[in-house]
Amino acid sequence: WTGPSQSKDSPQNQVVAAYKERLHFIEPAALGAASRRLPLFPEGVDIRAIAAYGHTPGHTVYLVESKGKQLLIWADLTHAMAVQMPFPQVAVTYDVDPAQAVVARKAVLAYVAANKIPVAGMHIAHPSMGTVSAAPGAEGGYTFTPLPTPEK
């Protein structure tokens, strides 16, 4: 947003200038690496930023943990679940760096499947949360199982 290619009068720079005293920049960690806890929530709620670059240069996923339970919020890691779960090597035109997006998607899917971490994200059909597991017989593919919705 504020790189050398941006004009000082660009909308992005105007936003940054208006809120610069309240911005907190986050350096995401590598997947599976120890990372700094984000001090945004009370003790007992742990949120960690994890780099998942490719869709955008700074695309980040967030691992949330509380009371021994985890949830990975993956934002735009996928755009076409029906295609990208069984075939995570498929990129979309919205990816700024398609090759890097594929690497990030494959790594995150393998990580959450191996560690049995439920996921949530954009571009996931309602209820937008579920689990990921390796697809039987599909080399490198995954299945997504939605979490049950609570009774009202």
Coordinates of N, CA, C and O in Angstrom, one line a residue:
W1 N 0.8 -1.2 0.0 CA 0.0 0.0 0.0 C 0.8 1.3 0.0 O 0.4 2.3 -0.5
T2 N 1.9 1.2 0.7 CA 2.7 2.4 0.8 C 4.1 2.3 0.1 O 5.0 3.1 0.4
G3 N 4.2 1.4 -0.8 CA 5.5 1.2 -1.5 C 5.8 2.3 -2.4 O 5.0 3.3 -2.6
P4 N 7.0 2.3 -3.0 CA 7.5 3.4 -3.8 C 6.6 3.6 -5.1 O 6.6 4.7 -5.6
S5 N 5.9 2.6 -5.5 CA 5.0 2.7 -6.7 C 3.7 3.5 -6.4 O 3.0 3.9 -7.3
Q6 N 3.4 3.7 -5.1 CA 2.2 4.4 -4.7 C 2.5 5.9 -4.6 O 3.5 6.4 -4.0
S7 N 1.5 6.7 -5.1 CA 1.6 8.1 -5.0 C 1.3 8.5 -3.5 O 0.6 7.9 -2.8
K8 N 1.9 9.6 -3.1 CA 1.7 10.1 -1.7 C 0.2 10.5 -1.5 O -0.3 10.5 -0.4
D9 N -0.5 10.8 -2.6 CA -1.9 11.1 -2.5 C -2.8 10.0 -2.7 O -4.0 10.2 -2.8
S10 N -2.3 8.8 -2.9 CA -3.1 7.6 -3.2 C -4.1 7.4 -2.0 O -3.8 7.7 -0.8
P11 N -5.2 6.8 -2.2 CA -6.2 6.5 -1.2 C -5.5 5.6 -0.1 O -5.8 5.8 1.1
Q12 N -4.7 4.7 -0.5 CA -4.0 3.8 0.5 C -3.1 4.6 1.5 O -3.2 4.4 2.7
N13 N -2.3 5.5 0.9 CA -1.5 6.4 1.8 C -2.3 7.3 2.6 O -1.9 7.6 3.8
Q14 N -3.4 7.8 2.1 CA -4.3 8.6 3.0 C -4.8 7.9 4.1 O -4.9 8.4 5.3
V15 N -5.2 6.6 3.9 CA -5.7 5.8 5.0 C -4.6 5.5 6.1 O -4.8 5.7 7.3
V16 N -3.5 5.1 5.6 CA -2.3 4.9 6.5 C -2.0 6.2 7.3 O -1.8 6.1 8.5
A17 N -2.0 7.3 6.6 CA -1.6 8.5 7.3 C -2.7 8.9 8.4 O -2.3 9.3 9.5
A18 N -3.9 8.6 8.1 CA -5.0 9.0 9.0 C -5.0 8.1 10.2 O -5.3 8.5 11.3
Y19 N -4.5 6.8 10.1 CA -4.6 5.9 11.2 C -3.2 5.5 11.7 O -3.1 4.5 12.5
K20 N -2.2 6.1 11.3 CA -0.8 5.6 11.5 C -0.5 5.4 13.0 O 0.3 4.6 13.4
E21 N -1.1 6.3 13.9 CA -0.8 6.1 15.3 C -1.5 4.9 15.9 O -1.2 4.5 17.0
R22 N -2.5 4.3 15.2 CA -3.2 3.2 15.8 C -2.9 1.9 15.0 O -3.5 0.9 15.3
L23 N -2.0 1.9 14.0 CA -1.7 0.7 13.3 C -0.7 -0.1 14.0 O 0.3 0.5 14.6
H24 N -0.8 -1.4 14.0 CA 0.1 -2.3 14.5 C 0.5 -3.3 13.4 O -0.3 -4.0 13.0
F25 N 1.8 -3.2 13.0 CA 2.2 -4.1 11.9 C 2.6 -5.5 12.5 O 3.2 -5.6 13.5
I26 N 2.2 -6.5 11.8 CA 2.4 -7.9 12.2 C 3.3 -8.6 11.2 O 3.1 -8.5 10.0
E27 N 4.3 -9.3 11.8 CA 5.2 -10.1 10.9 C 4.7 -11.5 11.1 O 5.0 -12.1 12.1
P28 N 4.1 -12.1 10.1 CA 3.6 -13.5 10.2 C 4.7 -14.5 10.3 O 5.8 -14.3 9.6
A29 N 4.5 -15.6 11.0 CA 5.5 -16.6 11.1 C 5.3 -17.6 10.0 O 4.3 -17.6 9.3
A30 N 6.3 -18.5 9.8 CA 6.1 -19.6 8.8 C 5.2 -20.6 9.5 O 5.1 -20.8 10.7
L31 N 4.5 -21.4 8.6 CA 3.5 -22.4 9.1 C 4.3 -23.4 10.0 O 5.3 -23.9 9.6
G32 N 3.7 -23.7 11.1 CA 4.3 -24.6 12.1 C 5.4 -24.1 12.9 O 5.9 -24.7 13.9
A33 N 5.9 -22.9 12.6 CA 7.0 -22.3 13.4 C 6.4 -21.5 14.6 O 5.2 -21.1 14.6
A34 N 7.2 -21.4 15.7 CA 6.7 -20.6 16.8 C 6.6 -19.1 16.3 O 7.4 -18.6 15.6
S35 N 5.5 -18.5 16.8 CA 5.3 -17.1 16.4 C 4.8 -16.3 17.6 O 4.4 -16.9 18.6
R36 N 4.9 -15.0 17.5 CA 4.6 -14.2 18.6 C 3.1 -14.1 18.7 O 2.3 -14.0 17.7
R37 N 2.6 -14.2 19.9 CA 1.1 -14.1 20.2 C 0.7 -12.6 19.9 O 1.4 -11.7 20.2
L38 N -0.4 -12.5 19.2 CA -0.9 -11.1 18.9 C -1.6 -10.6 20.2 O -2.6 -11.2 20.7
P39 N -1.2 -9.5 20.7 CA -1.7 -9.0 21.9 C -3.0 -8.2 21.8 O -3.2 -7.1 22.3
L40 N -4.0 -8.8 21.0 CA -5.2 -8.1 20.8 C -6.4 -8.6 21.7 O -7.4 -7.9 21.8
F41 N -6.2 -9.7 22.3 CA -7.3 -10.3 23.0 C -6.8 -10.7 24.4 O -5.6 -10.7 24.7
P42 N -7.7 -11.0 25.3 CA -7.3 -11.2 26.7 C -6.4 -12.5 26.8 O -6.5 -13.4 25.9
E43 N -5.8 -12.7 27.9 CA -5.0 -13.9 28.2 C -5.9 -15.1 28.1 O -7.1 -15.0 28.5
G44 N -5.4 -16.1 27.5 CA -6.2 -17.3 27.3 C -6.7 -17.5 25.9 O -7.2 -18.5 25.5
V45 N -6.7 -16.4 25.2 CA -7.1 -16.4 23.8 C -5.8 -16.1 23.0 O -5.2 -15.0 23.1
D46 N -5.3 -17.1 22.3 CA -4.0 -17.0 21.5 C -4.3 -16.9 20.1 O -4.9 -17.8 19.5
I47 N -3.9 -15.8 19.4 CA -4.0 -15.7 18.0 C -2.6 -15.5 17.4 O -1.9 -14.6 17.8
R48 N -2.3 -16.3 16.4 CA -1.0 -16.2 15.8 C -1.1 -16.0 14.3 O -1.9 -16.7 13.6
A49 N -0.4 -15.1 13.7 CA -0.4 -14.8 12.3 C 0.6 -15.8 11.6 O 1.7 -15.9 12.0
I50 N 0.2 -16.4 10.5 CA 1.0 -17.3 9.7 C 1.0 -16.9 8.3 O -0.1 -16.7 7.7
A51 N 2.2 -16.8 7.7 CA 2.3 -16.4 6.3 C 1.7 -17.4 5.4 O 2.0 -18.6 5.5
A52 N 0.9 -17.0 4.4 CA 0.4 -17.9 3.4 C 0.3 -17.1 2.1 O -0.7 -16.9 1.4
Y53 N 1.5 -16.5 1.7 CA 1.6 -15.6 0.6 C 1.2 -16.3 -0.7 O 1.3 -17.5 -0.9
G54 N 0.8 -15.5 -1.7 CA 0.5 -16.0 -3.0 C -0.8 -15.4 -3.6 O -0.8 -14.8 -4.6
H55 N -1.9 -15.5 -2.8 CA -3.1 -14.9 -3.3 C -2.9 -13.4 -3.4 O -3.2 -12.8 -4.4
T56 N -2.3 -12.9 -2.3 CA -1.7 -11.5 -2.3 C -0.4 -11.5 -1.7 O 0.0 -12.5 -1.0
P57 N 0.5 -10.5 -1.9 CA 1.8 -10.6 -1.3 C 1.8 -10.8 0.2 O 2.7 -11.4 0.7
G58 N 0.9 -10.2 0.9 CA 0.9 -10.4 2.4 C -0.2 -11.3 2.9 O -0.5 -11.2 4.1
H59 N -0.8 -12.1 2.1 CA -1.9 -13.0 2.6 C -1.4 -13.7 3.8 O -0.4 -14.4 3.8
T60 N -2.3 -13.7 4.8 CA -2.0 -14.3 6.1 C -3.2 -15.1 6.6 O -4.3 -14.7 6.4
V61 N -2.9 -16.2 7.2 CA -3.9 -17.0 7.9 C -3.7 -16.9 9.4 O -2.6 -16.5 9.8
Y62 N -4.7 -17.1 10.2 CA -4.6 -16.9 11.6 C -5.0 -18.2 12.4 O -6.1 -18.7 12.1
L63 N -4.1 -18.6 13.3 CA -4.4 -19.7 14.1 C -4.9 -19.2 15.5 O -4.2 -18.5 16.2
V64 N -6.1 -19.5 15.8 CA -6.8 -19.1 17.0 C -6.8 -20.3 18.0 O -7.2 -21.4 17.6
E65 N -6.4 -20.0 19.3 CA -6.5 -21.1 20.2 C -7.0 -20.6 21.5 O -6.6 -19.5 22.0
S66 N -7.9 -21.3 22.1 CA -8.5 -21.0 23.4 C -9.0 -22.3 24.1 O -9.6 -23.1 23.4
K67 N -8.7 -22.4 25.4 CA -9.1 -23.6 26.1 C -8.8 -24.9 25.5 O -9.5 -25.8 25.5
G68 N -7.6 -24.9 24.9 CA -7.1 -26.2 24.3 C -7.7 -26.5 22.9 O -7.3 -27.5 22.3
K69 N -8.5 -25.6 22.4 CA -9.1 -25.9 21.1 C -8.5 -24.9 20.1 O -8.2 -23.8 20.4
Q70 N -8.4 -25.3 18.8 CA -7.8 -24.5 17.8 C -8.8 -24.3 16.6 O -9.7 -25.1 16.4
L71 N -8.6 -23.2 15.9 CA -9.3 -22.9 14.7 C -8.4 -22.1 13.8 O -7.7 -21.2 14.2
L72 N -8.2 -22.5 12.5 CA -7.4 -21.8 11.6 C -8.3 -21.0 10.6 O -9.2 -21.6 10.0
I73 N -8.2 -19.7 10.6 CA -9.0 -18.9 9.7 C -8.1 -18.6 8.5 O -7.1 -17.9 8.6
W74 N -8.6 -19.0 7.3 CA -7.7 -19.0 6.2 C -8.0 -17.9 5.2 O -7.3 -17.8 4.1
A75 N -8.9 -17.1 5.4 CA -9.3 -16.0 4.5 C -9.4 -16.5 3.0 O -10.3 -17.2 2.7
D76 N -8.5 -16.0 2.1 CA -8.7 -16.3 0.7 C -7.7 -17.5 0.2 O -7.2 -17.4 -0.9
L77 N -7.5 -18.4 1.1 CA -6.6 -19.5 0.7 C -7.2 -20.3 -0.4 O -6.5 -20.9 -1.3
T78 N -8.6 -20.4 -0.5 CA -9.3 -21.1 -1.6 C -10.3 -20.1 -2.1 O -10.8 -19.2 -1.4
H79 N -10.7 -20.3 -3.3 CA -11.8 -19.5 -3.9 C -12.8 -20.4 -4.5 O -14.0 -20.0 -4.7
A80 N -12.5 -21.6 -4.9 CA -13.4 -22.6 -5.6 C -13.2 -23.9 -4.8 O -12.5 -24.8 -5.3
M81 N -13.9 -24.0 -3.7 CA -13.7 -25.2 -2.9 C -13.9 -26.5 -3.6 O -13.2 -27.5 -3.4
A82 N -14.9 -26.6 -4.5 CA -15.3 -27.8 -5.2 C -14.1 -28.3 -6.1 O -14.0 -29.4 -6.4
V83 N -13.3 -27.3 -6.5 CA -12.1 -27.7 -7.4 C -10.8 -27.7 -6.6 O -10.1 -28.7 -6.7
Q84 N -10.6 -26.7 -5.7 CA -9.3 -26.6 -5.1 C -9.1 -27.5 -3.9 O -8.0 -27.7 -3.4
M85 N -10.1 -28.1 -3.3 CA -9.9 -29.2 -2.3 C -9.4 -30.4 -2.9 O -8.4 -30.9 -2.5
P86 N -10.1 -31.0 -3.9 CA -9.5 -32.2 -4.5 C -8.3 -32.0 -5.4 O -7.4 -32.9 -5.5
F87 N -8.1 -30.7 -5.8 CA -7.0 -30.4 -6.7 C -6.4 -29.1 -6.2 O -6.6 -28.0 -6.8
P88 N -5.7 -29.1 -5.1 CA -5.1 -27.8 -4.5 C -4.1 -27.2 -5.4 O -3.7 -26.0 -5.2
Q89 N -3.6 -27.9 -6.5 CA -2.7 -27.3 -7.4 C -3.3 -26.3 -8.4 O -2.6 -25.6 -9.2
V90 N -4.6 -26.2 -8.3 CA -5.3 -25.3 -9.2 C -5.4 -23.9 -8.7 O -5.8 -23.6 -7.5
A91 N -4.8 -22.9 -9.4 CA -4.8 -21.5 -9.0 C -6.0 -20.8 -9.7 O -6.7 -21.4 -10.6
V92 N -6.3 -19.6 -9.2 CA -7.4 -18.8 -9.8 C -6.8 -17.5 -10.3 O -5.7 -17.1 -9.9
T93 N -7.5 -16.9 -11.2 CA -7.0 -15.6 -11.8 C -6.9 -14.5 -10.7 O -6.2 -13.5 -11.0
Y94 N -7.5 -14.6 -9.6 CA -7.4 -13.6 -8.5 C -6.1 -13.7 -7.8 O -5.8 -12.8 -7.0
D95 N -5.3 -14.8 -7.9 CA -4.1 -14.9 -7.2 C -3.0 -14.1 -7.9 O -2.8 -14.1 -9.1
V96 N -2.4 -13.2 -7.1 CA -1.3 -12.3 -7.6 C -0.1 -13.2 -8.1 O 0.5 -12.9 -9.1
D97 N 0.2 -14.2 -7.3 CA 1.3 -15.1 -7.6 C 0.8 -16.5 -7.5 O 0.8 -17.1 -6.5
P98 N 0.2 -17.0 -8.6 CA -0.4 -18.3 -8.6 C 0.4 -19.5 -8.1 O 0.0 -20.3 -7.4
A99 N 1.7 -19.5 -8.5 CA 2.6 -20.6 -8.1 C 2.8 -20.6 -6.6 O 2.7 -21.6 -5.9
Q100 N 3.0 -19.4 -6.0 CA 3.1 -19.3 -4.6 C 1.8 -19.6 -3.8 O 1.8 -20.1 -2.8
A101 N 0.7 -19.2 -4.4 CA -0.6 -19.5 -3.8 C -0.8 -21.0 -3.7 O -1.4 -21.5 -2.7
V102 N -0.4 -21.7 -4.7 CA -0.6 -23.2 -4.7 C 0.3 -23.8 -3.6 O -0.1 -24.6 -2.9
V103 N 1.5 -23.3 -3.5 CA 2.5 -23.8 -2.5 C 1.8 -23.5 -1.1 O 1.8 -24.4 -0.2
A104 N 1.3 -22.3 -0.9 CA 0.7 -22.0 0.4 C -0.5 -22.8 0.7 O -0.7 -23.4 1.8
R105 N -1.4 -23.0 -0.3 CA -2.6 -23.8 -0.1 C -2.3 -25.2 0.2 O -2.8 -25.8 1.2
K106 N -1.3 -25.8 -0.5 CA -1.0 -27.2 -0.2 C -0.4 -27.4 1.2 O -0.7 -28.3 1.9
A107 N 0.5 -26.4 1.6 CA 1.1 -26.5 2.9 C 0.0 -26.4 4.0 O 0.0 -27.1 5.0
V108 N -0.9 -25.4 3.9 CA -1.9 -25.2 4.9 C -2.9 -26.4 5.0 O -3.2 -26.8 6.1
L109 N -3.3 -26.9 3.8 CA -4.2 -28.0 3.8 C -3.5 -29.2 4.5 O -4.2 -29.9 5.3
A110 N -2.3 -29.5 4.2 CA -1.6 -30.6 4.8 C -1.5 -30.4 6.3 O -1.7 -31.4 7.1
Y111 N -1.2 -29.2 6.7 CA -1.0 -28.9 8.1 C -2.3 -29.1 8.9 O -2.3 -29.8 10.0
V112 N -3.4 -28.5 8.4 CA -4.6 -28.7 9.2 C -5.2 -30.1 9.2 O -5.8 -30.6 10.1
A113 N -5.0 -30.8 8.0 CA -5.4 -32.2 8.0 C -4.6 -33.0 8.9 O -5.2 -33.8 9.7
A114 N -3.3 -32.9 9.0 CA -2.4 -33.7 9.8 C -2.6 -33.4 11.3 O -2.6 -34.3 12.1
N115 N -3.0 -32.1 11.6 CA -3.1 -31.7 13.0 C -4.6 -31.7 13.5 O -4.9 -31.2 14.6
K116 N -5.5 -32.0 12.5 CA -6.9 -32.1 12.8 C -7.5 -30.7 13.4 O -8.2 -30.7 14.4
I117 N -7.1 -29.7 12.7 CA -7.5 -28.3 13.1 C -8.6 -27.9 12.2 O -8.5 -27.8 11.0
P118 N -9.8 -27.6 12.8 CA -10.9 -27.1 12.0 C -10.5 -25.7 11.4 O -9.6 -25.0 11.9
V119 N -11.2 -25.4 10.3 CA -10.9 -24.2 9.5 C -12.2 -23.4 9.3 O -13.3 -23.9 9.3
A120 N -11.9 -22.1 9.0 CA -13.0 -21.2 8.6 C -12.4 -20.3 7.6 O -11.2 -20.0 7.6
G121 N -13.2 -19.7 6.7 CA -12.6 -18.8 5.8 C -13.7 -18.3 4.8 O -14.8 -18.7 4.8
M122 N -13.2 -17.3 4.0 CA -14.1 -16.8 3.0 C -14.2 -17.8 1.9 O -13.4 -18.7 1.8
H123 N -15.2 -17.7 1.1 CA -15.4 -18.6 0.0 C -15.6 -20.0 0.4 O -15.4 -21.0 -0.4
I124 N -16.1 -20.3 1.6 CA -16.5 -21.6 2.0 C -18.0 -21.5 2.2 O -18.5 -20.6 2.9
A125 N -18.8 -22.4 1.6 CA -20.2 -22.3 1.8 C -20.6 -22.5 3.2 O -19.9 -23.1 4.0
H126 N -21.8 -22.0 3.5 CA -22.4 -22.1 4.9 C -22.3 -23.5 5.3 O -22.6 -24.4 4.6
P127 N -21.8 -23.8 6.5 CA -21.6 -22.9 7.7 C -20.3 -22.2 7.7 O -19.9 -21.6 8.7
S128 N -19.5 -22.3 6.7 CA -18.2 -21.7 6.5 C -17.1 -22.2 7.5 O -16.1 -21.5 7.6
M129 N -17.4 -23.2 8.2 CA -16.4 -23.9 9.1 C -16.5 -25.4 8.9 O -17.5 -25.9 8.6
G130 N -15.3 -26.0 9.0 CA -15.3 -27.5 8.8 C -13.9 -28.0 9.1 O -13.0 -27.4 9.6
T131 N -13.8 -29.3 8.7 CA -12.5 -30.0 8.8 C -12.0 -30.4 7.5 O -12.8 -30.6 6.5
V132 N -10.7 -30.6 7.4 CA -10.0 -31.0 6.2 C -9.4 -32.3 6.4 O -8.7 -32.5 7.5
S133 N -9.5 -33.2 5.5 CA -8.8 -34.5 5.6 C -8.3 -34.9 4.2 O -8.8 -34.5 3.2
A134 N -7.2 -35.7 4.2 CA -6.7 -36.2 2.9 C -7.8 -37.0 2.3 O -8.4 -37.9 2.9
A135 N -8.0 -36.8 1.0 CA -9.0 -37.6 0.2 C -8.5 -39.0 0.0 O -7.4 -39.1 -0.5
P136 N -9.3 -40.0 0.3 CA -8.8 -41.4 0.0 C -8.6 -41.6 -1.5 O -9.5 -41.2 -2.3
G137 N -7.5 -42.1 -1.8 CA -7.2 -42.5 -3.2 C -6.8 -41.3 -4.1 O -6.5 -41.5 -5.2
A138 N -6.9 -40.1 -3.6 CA -6.6 -38.9 -4.4 C -5.2 -38.4 -4.0 O -5.1 -37.9 -2.9
E139 N -4.3 -38.5 -4.9 CA -2.9 -38.0 -4.6 C -2.9 -36.5 -4.5 O -3.1 -35.8 -5.4
G140 N -2.7 -36.1 -3.2 CA -2.5 -34.7 -3.0 C -3.9 -33.9 -2.8 O -3.9 -32.7 -2.6
G141 N -5.0 -34.6 -2.9 CA -6.3 -34.0 -2.7 C -6.8 -34.1 -1.3 O -6.4 -34.9 -0.5
Y142 N -7.8 -33.3 -1.0 CA -8.4 -33.2 0.3 C -9.9 -33.2 0.2 O -10.5 -32.8 -0.9
T143 N -10.6 -33.5 1.3 CA -12.0 -33.3 1.4 C -12.3 -32.3 2.5 O -11.6 -32.3 3.5
F144 N -13.4 -31.6 2.4 CA -13.8 -30.7 3.4 C -15.2 -31.1 3.9 O -16.1 -31.4 3.1
T145 N -15.3 -31.2 5.2 CA -16.5 -31.7 5.9 C -17.0 -30.5 6.7 O -16.3 -30.1 7.7
P146 N -18.2 -29.9 6.4 CA -18.7 -28.8 7.2 C -19.0 -29.3 8.6 O -19.4 -30.4 8.9
L147 N -18.8 -28.4 9.6 CA -19.1 -28.6 10.9 C -20.7 -28.5 11.0 O -21.3 -27.7 10.3
P148 N -21.2 -29.3 11.9 CA -22.7 -29.3 12.1 C -23.1 -27.9 12.6 O -22.4 -27.3 13.5
T149 N -24.2 -27.4 12.2 CA -24.7 -26.1 12.7 C -25.5 -26.4 14.0 O -26.2 -27.4 14.1
P150 N -25.4 -25.6 15.0 CA -26.1 -25.8 16.3 C -27.6 -25.7 16.1 O -28.0 -24.9 15.3
E151 N -28.3 -26.4 16.9 CA -29.8 -26.3 16.9 C -30.1 -25.0 17.5 O -29.5 -24.5 18.4
K152 N -31.2 -24.4 17.0 CA -31.7 -23.2 17.6 C -32.7 -23.4 18.7 O -33.4 -24.3 18.7

